[in-house]
Short mmCIF file of C-alpha atoms in Angstrom, two decimals:
data_model
loop_
_atom_site.label_atom_id
_atom_site.label_comp_id
_atom_site.label_asym_id
_atom_site.label_seq_id
_atom_site.Cartn_x
_atom_site.Cartn_y
_atom_site.Cartn_z
CA UNK E 226 -19.46 -8.76 -20.24
CA UNK E 227 -16.47 -7.19 -18.03
CA UNK E 228 -14.71 -9.85 -16.05
CA UNK E 229 -12.65 -8.47 -13.35
CA UNK E 230 -9.79 -10.60 -12.12
CA UNK E 231 -9.42 -10.22 -8.00
CA UNK E 232 -7.61 -11.72 -4.87
CA UNK E 233 -10.51 -13.59 -2.51
CA UNK E 234 -10.35 -11.54 0.26
CA UNK E 235 -13.00 -9.20 1.30
CA UNK E 236 -10.97 -6.25 1.07
CA UNK E 237 -9.99 -6.91 -2.68
CA UNK E 238 -13.30 -7.92 -3.77
CA UNK E 239 -14.80 -4.52 -1.96
CA UNK E 240 -11.63 -2.65 -4.06
CA UNK E 241 -12.16 -4.72 -6.98
CA UNK E 242 -15.65 -3.95 -6.70
CA UNK E 243 -15.53 -0.80 -6.40
CA UNK E 244 -13.53 -0.03 -9.39
CA UNK E 245 -16.23 -2.37 -11.40
CA UNK E 246 -18.88 -0.22 -10.16
CA UNK E 247 -16.87 3.16 -11.67
CA UNK E 248 -16.07 0.99 -14.95
CA UNK E 249 -19.80 0.08 -15.72
CA UNK E 250 -22.01 2.80 -13.82
CA UNK E 251 -25.23 1.21 -12.84
CA UNK E 252 -23.83 -2.46 -12.90
CA UNK E 253 -23.87 -4.12 -9.39
CA UNK E 254 -22.63 -7.81 -10.16
CA UNK E 255 -22.73 -10.31 -12.81
CA UNK E 256 -25.73 -9.34 -14.41
CA UNK E 257 -25.42 -6.33 -14.83
CA UNK E 258 -22.17 -5.36 -16.84
CA UNK E 259 -19.19 -7.64 -15.06
CA UNK E 260 -18.12 -10.45 -13.32
CA UNK E 261 -15.67 -10.69 -10.40
CA UNK E 262 -13.52 -13.31 -10.85
CA UNK E 263 -11.35 -14.94 -7.34
CA UNK E 264 -8.38 -15.48 -8.02
CA UNK E 265 -5.82 -17.06 -5.62
CA UNK E 266 -2.05 -16.01 -5.03
CA UNK E 267 1.04 -17.24 -2.89
CA UNK E 268 0.64 -14.16 -0.32
CA UNK E 269 -2.97 -15.64 0.49
CA UNK E 270 -2.21 -19.65 0.74
CA UNK E 271 0.53 -18.54 3.22
CA UNK E 272 -0.39 -17.09 5.87
CA UNK E 273 1.65 -17.52 8.47
CA UNK E 274 5.63 -16.70 6.80
CA UNK E 275 6.66 -13.50 7.18
CA UNK E 276 6.62 -11.80 3.58
CA UNK E 277 10.22 -11.15 3.67
CA UNK E 278 10.27 -15.38 3.06
CA UNK E 279 7.11 -16.44 0.84
CA UNK E 280 9.16 -13.44 -1.84
CA UNK E 281 7.98 -9.70 -0.89
CA UNK E 282 7.22 -7.75 -3.49
CA UNK E 283 4.48 -9.29 -5.79
CA UNK E 284 3.32 -12.50 -3.64
CA UNK E 285 -0.29 -11.12 -4.30
CA UNK E 286 0.09 -9.95 -7.88
CA UNK E 287 1.76 -12.78 -9.98
CA UNK E 288 -0.72 -15.31 -10.23
CA UNK E 289 -3.33 -12.47 -11.23
CA UNK E 290 -1.22 -10.97 -13.90
CA UNK E 291 -1.08 -13.86 -15.13
CA UNK E 292 -4.99 -14.46 -15.01
CA UNK E 293 -5.17 -11.62 -17.20
CA UNK E 294 -2.34 -12.56 -19.82
CA UNK E 295 -4.00 -15.70 -20.17
CA UNK E 296 -6.90 -13.74 -21.34
CA UNK E 297 -9.32 -15.58 -18.39
CA UNK E 298 -10.27 -11.59 -17.02
CA UNK E 299 -10.55 -8.22 -18.94
CA UNK E 300 -9.36 -5.88 -15.74
CA UNK E 301 -7.52 -6.76 -12.77
CA UNK E 302 -6.75 -4.52 -9.68
CA UNK E 303 -3.84 -4.05 -6.79
CA UNK E 304 -3.38 -1.90 -3.80
CA UNK E 305 -0.85 -0.50 -5.37
CA UNK E 306 1.93 -1.02 -2.63
CA UNK E 307 1.98 -4.33 -3.54
CA UNK E 308 2.52 -3.92 -6.86
CA UNK E 309 6.85 -4.12 -8.30
CA UNK E 310 8.51 -1.08 -9.39
CA UNK E 311 9.34 -2.92 -12.73
CA UNK E 312 6.56 -2.53 -15.50
CA UNK E 313 5.08 -6.37 -16.16
CA UNK E 314 5.38 -7.69 -19.87
CA UNK E 315 2.16 -7.28 -22.21
CA UNK E 316 0.39 -4.96 -18.88
CA UNK E 317 -0.32 -1.59 -19.16
CA UNK E 318 -0.98 0.38 -15.92
CA UNK E 319 -4.67 2.15 -17.28
CA UNK E 320 -5.49 3.77 -14.19
CA UNK E 321 -5.23 5.17 -10.21
CA UNK E 322 -8.13 6.12 -8.94
CA UNK E 323 -8.56 8.68 -6.71
CA UNK E 324 -6.29 7.90 -2.71
CA UNK E 325 -8.44 6.34 0.53
CA UNK E 326 -6.15 7.80 3.24
CA UNK E 327 -2.46 7.04 2.59
CA UNK E 328 -1.44 6.38 6.62
CA UNK E 329 -1.73 3.74 9.03
CA UNK E 330 -4.62 3.28 11.95
CA UNK E 331 -4.06 1.74 15.33
CA UNK E 332 -6.70 -0.86 16.06
CA UNK E 333 -6.50 -1.86 19.97
CA UNK E 334 -8.20 -3.63 23.05
CA UNK E 335 -10.87 -2.09 24.73
CA UNK E 336 -10.15 0.61 27.03
CA UNK E 337 -7.14 1.92 24.70
CA UNK E 338 -7.62 5.22 22.68
CA UNK E 339 -4.44 5.15 21.42
CA UNK E 340 -0.95 4.55 21.01
CA UNK E 341 -0.08 6.33 24.17
CA UNK E 342 -2.89 4.44 25.52
CA UNK E 343 -0.62 1.10 25.13
CA UNK E 344 1.03 0.03 28.84
CA UNK E 345 5.04 -0.04 28.99
CA UNK E 346 5.71 -3.69 27.66
CA UNK E 347 2.86 -3.23 25.62
CA UNK E 348 2.60 -6.07 22.85
CA UNK E 349 1.73 -4.59 19.33
CA UNK E 350 1.33 -6.74 15.96
CA UNK E 351 2.87 -6.05 12.57
CA UNK E 352 4.20 -8.06 9.36
CA UNK E 353 5.62 -4.73 8.42
CA UNK E 354 9.16 -3.62 9.05
CA UNK E 355 8.54 -0.36 8.21
CA UNK E 356 5.93 -0.30 11.00
CA UNK E 357 8.20 -1.77 13.27
CA UNK E 358 10.88 0.43 12.93
CA UNK E 359 8.92 3.34 13.31
CA UNK E 360 6.58 2.17 16.24
CA UNK E 361 9.84 1.82 18.24
CA UNK E 362 11.45 4.91 17.62
CA UNK E 363 8.01 5.76 19.00
CA UNK E 364 7.84 3.59 21.73
CA UNK E 365 10.81 1.51 22.17
CA UNK E 366 9.43 0.19 25.57
CA UNK E 367 6.80 -1.73 23.50
CA UNK E 368 7.27 -5.33 22.25
CA UNK E 369 6.27 -5.87 18.38
CA UNK E 370 4.94 -8.85 16.94
CA UNK E 371 5.19 -9.98 14.02
CA UNK E 372 1.34 -11.08 12.55
CA UNK E 373 0.04 -12.01 9.18
CA UNK E 374 -3.46 -12.59 8.01
CA UNK E 375 -6.30 -10.46 6.91
CA UNK E 376 -8.20 -7.66 8.10
CA UNK E 377 -10.36 -9.82 10.57
CA UNK E 378 -7.82 -11.78 11.15
CA UNK E 379 -5.29 -9.32 12.33
CA UNK E 380 -7.80 -6.97 14.30
CA UNK E 381 -8.36 -10.59 16.21
CA UNK E 382 -5.79 -10.27 17.97
CA UNK E 383 -6.21 -6.70 19.74
CA UNK E 384 -10.26 -7.68 20.01
CA UNK E 385 -9.29 -10.66 21.79
CA UNK E 386 -6.90 -9.20 24.30
CA UNK E 387 -3.81 -11.45 22.52
CA UNK E 388 -2.00 -8.21 21.92
CA UNK E 389 -2.91 -4.53 23.44
CA UNK E 390 -2.89 -3.42 19.56
CA UNK E 391 -1.88 -3.95 15.56
CA UNK E 392 -0.96 -1.26 12.98
CA UNK E 393 -3.42 -1.55 9.95
CA UNK E 394 -3.40 0.79 6.95
CA UNK E 395 -6.29 2.92 7.43
CA UNK E 396 -7.64 2.71 3.61
CA UNK E 397 -8.50 -1.13 3.94
CA UNK E 398 -10.29 -0.37 7.51
CA UNK E 399 -12.30 2.78 6.06
CA UNK E 400 -13.12 0.63 2.32
CA UNK E 401 -14.70 -2.06 4.51
CA UNK E 402 -16.25 0.38 6.55
CA UNK E 403 -14.84 -0.51 9.95
CA UNK E 404 -13.94 3.13 10.57
CA UNK E 405 -15.60 2.71 13.89
CA UNK E 406 -12.50 0.29 14.84
CA UNK E 407 -9.68 2.54 14.79
CA UNK E 408 -8.30 3.88 18.22
CA UNK E 409 -5.68 6.47 16.11
CA UNK E 410 -4.88 7.32 12.83
CA UNK E 411 -1.43 8.24 12.16
CA UNK E 412 -0.27 11.22 10.64
CA UNK E 413 1.36 10.45 7.29
CA UNK E 414 4.08 13.42 7.70
CA UNK E 415 4.61 11.46 11.22
CA UNK E 416 4.26 8.33 10.99
CA UNK E 417 5.55 7.86 7.04
CA UNK E 418 3.41 5.00 5.23
CA UNK E 419 4.25 2.32 2.89
CA UNK E 420 5.21 3.55 -0.33
CA UNK E 421 1.76 4.13 -2.62
CA UNK E 422 -0.15 2.91 0.35
CA UNK E 423 -3.86 4.44 0.11
CA UNK E 424 -3.77 3.44 -3.76
CA UNK E 425 -5.38 1.16 -6.12
CA UNK E 426 -3.44 -0.11 -10.00
CA UNK E 427 -6.07 -1.45 -12.53
CA UNK E 428 -4.11 -3.12 -14.39
CA UNK E 429 -5.08 -3.96 -18.40
CA UNK E 430 -3.59 -6.21 -21.50
CA UNK E 431 -0.96 -4.10 -23.24
CA UNK E 432 -3.01 -4.58 -26.90
CA UNK E 433 -6.68 -2.83 -25.35
CA UNK E 434 -7.91 -1.03 -28.06
CA UNK E 435 -7.16 2.76 -26.60
CA UNK E 436 -10.29 3.21 -28.44
CA UNK E 437 -12.77 1.11 -26.58
CA UNK E 438 -14.85 1.84 -23.95
CA UNK E 439 -13.09 0.64 -21.67
CA UNK E 440 -10.15 2.10 -22.75
CA UNK E 441 -11.51 5.64 -21.79
CA UNK E 442 -13.81 4.57 -19.01
CA UNK E 443 -10.55 3.76 -17.60
CA UNK E 444 -8.74 7.53 -18.58
CA UNK E 445 -11.64 8.64 -17.05
CA UNK E 446 -10.84 6.81 -13.77
CA UNK E 447 -7.06 8.04 -13.48
CA UNK E 448 -6.66 10.31 -10.92
CA UNK E 449 -3.57 12.76 -12.17
CA UNK E 450 -2.82 14.00 -8.39
CA UNK E 451 -3.00 10.54 -6.89
CA UNK E 452 -1.00 9.29 -10.20
CA UNK E 453 2.19 11.25 -9.63
CA UNK E 454 2.25 11.61 -5.77
CA UNK E 455 2.31 7.21 -5.96
CA UNK E 456 5.09 7.97 -8.98
CA UNK E 457 7.24 10.28 -7.21
CA UNK E 458 7.22 7.50 -4.30
CA UNK E 459 7.56 3.83 -6.09
CA UNK E 460 10.63 5.91 -7.98
CA UNK E 461 12.35 6.34 -4.63
CA UNK E 462 11.37 2.50 -3.43
CA UNK E 463 12.86 1.39 -7.12
CA UNK E 464 16.20 4.09 -6.76
CA UNK E 465 16.85 2.18 -3.50
CA UNK E 466 16.27 -0.90 -4.95
CA UNK E 467 13.92 -1.90 -2.10
CA UNK E 468 10.21 -4.10 -1.46
CA UNK E 469 7.33 -3.88 -0.44
CA UNK E 470 8.79 -5.80 2.83
CA UNK E 471 11.57 -3.50 2.93
CA UNK E 472 11.94 -0.56 6.17
CA UNK E 473 10.78 2.17 3.91
CA UNK E 474 8.33 4.62 4.06
CA UNK E 475 7.40 8.05 1.95
CA UNK E 476 4.59 10.10 1.47
CA UNK E 477 4.18 12.83 -1.13
CA UNK E 478 1.59 15.00 -2.28
CA UNK E 479 0.53 17.52 -4.62
CA UNK E 480 -0.05 20.87 -3.45
CA UNK E 481 -2.91 23.45 -4.50
CA UNK E 482 -0.17 25.30 -6.99
CA UNK E 483 0.57 21.87 -8.17
CA UNK E 484 3.76 21.09 -6.50
CA UNK E 485 5.09 17.87 -5.30
CA UNK E 486 6.19 17.73 -1.76
CA UNK E 487 7.88 13.85 -0.79
CA UNK E 488 9.48 12.76 2.45
CA UNK E 489 11.10 9.44 2.58
CA UNK E 490 12.50 7.30 6.03
CA UNK E 491 15.07 4.60 5.36
CA UNK E 492 14.64 3.09 9.16
CA UNK E 493 17.87 0.86 10.84
CA UNK E 494 18.54 -0.65 14.34
CA UNK E 495 20.18 2.38 15.42
CA UNK E 496 19.95 4.69 12.81
CA UNK E 497 16.97 6.48 11.14
CA UNK E 498 17.60 8.44 7.99
CA UNK E 499 14.55 10.60 6.68
CA UNK E 500 14.47 13.12 4.38
CA UNK E 501 12.53 15.24 2.19
CA UNK E 502 12.75 17.28 -1.02
CA UNK E 503 10.09 20.36 -2.49
CA UNK E 504 9.95 20.75 -6.24
CA UNK E 505 9.81 24.32 -7.95
CA UNK E 506 8.49 23.32 -11.11
CA UNK E 507 4.90 21.95 -11.89
CA UNK E 508 4.37 18.81 -11.30
CA UNK E 509 4.52 15.35 -14.03
CA UNK E 510 5.08 12.33 -13.57
CA UNK E 511 8.35 12.69 -15.29
CA UNK E 512 9.23 15.36 -12.56
CA UNK E 513 7.63 13.08 -9.71
CA UNK E 514 9.91 10.30 -10.73
CA UNK E 515 12.96 12.23 -11.14
CA UNK E 516 12.43 13.58 -7.31
CA UNK E 517 11.48 10.59 -6.40
CA UNK E 518 15.34 9.54 -7.90
CA UNK E 519 16.84 12.15 -6.24
CA UNK E 520 15.56 11.62 -2.99
CA UNK E 521 16.89 8.27 -2.68
CA UNK E 522 20.29 9.08 -4.32
CA UNK E 523 20.58 11.60 -0.90
CA UNK E 524 19.71 8.71 1.45
CA UNK E 525 21.96 6.37 -0.44
CA UNK E 526 25.18 8.89 -0.05
CA UNK E 527 23.93 9.21 3.95
CA UNK E 528 24.05 4.72 4.20
CA UNK E 529 20.66 3.83 3.31
CA UNK E 530 21.50 0.61 1.53
CA UNK E 531 23.56 -0.69 5.08
CA UNK E 532 20.25 -0.26 6.89
CA UNK E 533 18.15 -1.41 4.26
CA UNK E 534 20.45 -4.80 4.46
CA UNK E 535 19.02 -4.90 8.26
CA UNK E 536 15.80 -7.28 9.20
CA UNK E 537 13.40 -6.18 11.59
CA UNK E 538 10.95 -9.13 12.02
CA UNK E 539 12.55 -12.93 11.90
#
């Protein structure tokens, strides 16, 4: 039986169960070929402190990876945007499935159908400096309120009327079947998402037999256009030396003729640096990563390092 390690949140278990069903066709749970094993992470235990204060990058993945290396589970699933850009010793990123909607979405209190409907001085919740920065660019009049917690907890702030709205990843809402709670989906080219937002990462131990049934199933699950796009986004993040909680936004897409388009933004209190790049060659992981590094170099030359040092959320 395949043991799949996952965070215990509803979203994490839903994502992990979806991956498990792709790897064990027809399986529905413990008696059908796979078992979900809950792993508690530091980020799950501390739901009040800002991510920038409790570790930022990796705060949701370290414990899950430790369970994998200890042999307690055979496979682990992460939201790829939570994964550090530096590879982990003894672990292989075996599959990146097809990406869900990468955009951010607005969940609002009753009567509000989008960002433009929020009254002047309205209160919008997010724990993301990236989202806070772009919200302030779009609506400087808003009060941005730092919040933490799982999807249900954050949505409740708006549904109880404590906040006018909250901003969440559309992917999580869609995977949980909460489409009807979305007031507005922001276009990812205009309201740039986090690097790798909407994508999943499936990891195994490095010594997994490449000819095993599990390795072959993981290979089939990997989605090349998604892998190329997130390779560019994560290479940019790494080159900027910015963590997952930094005010960095980026989105890449593979065109119909196998070229890459990459756009990124770094946000400061008074300055914003937004750049894009279009490649002319057929995209590969190597060329996608090169595009990410090139765009990061351009942004650093324009002063991105100073902006990354600014703090958006207390």
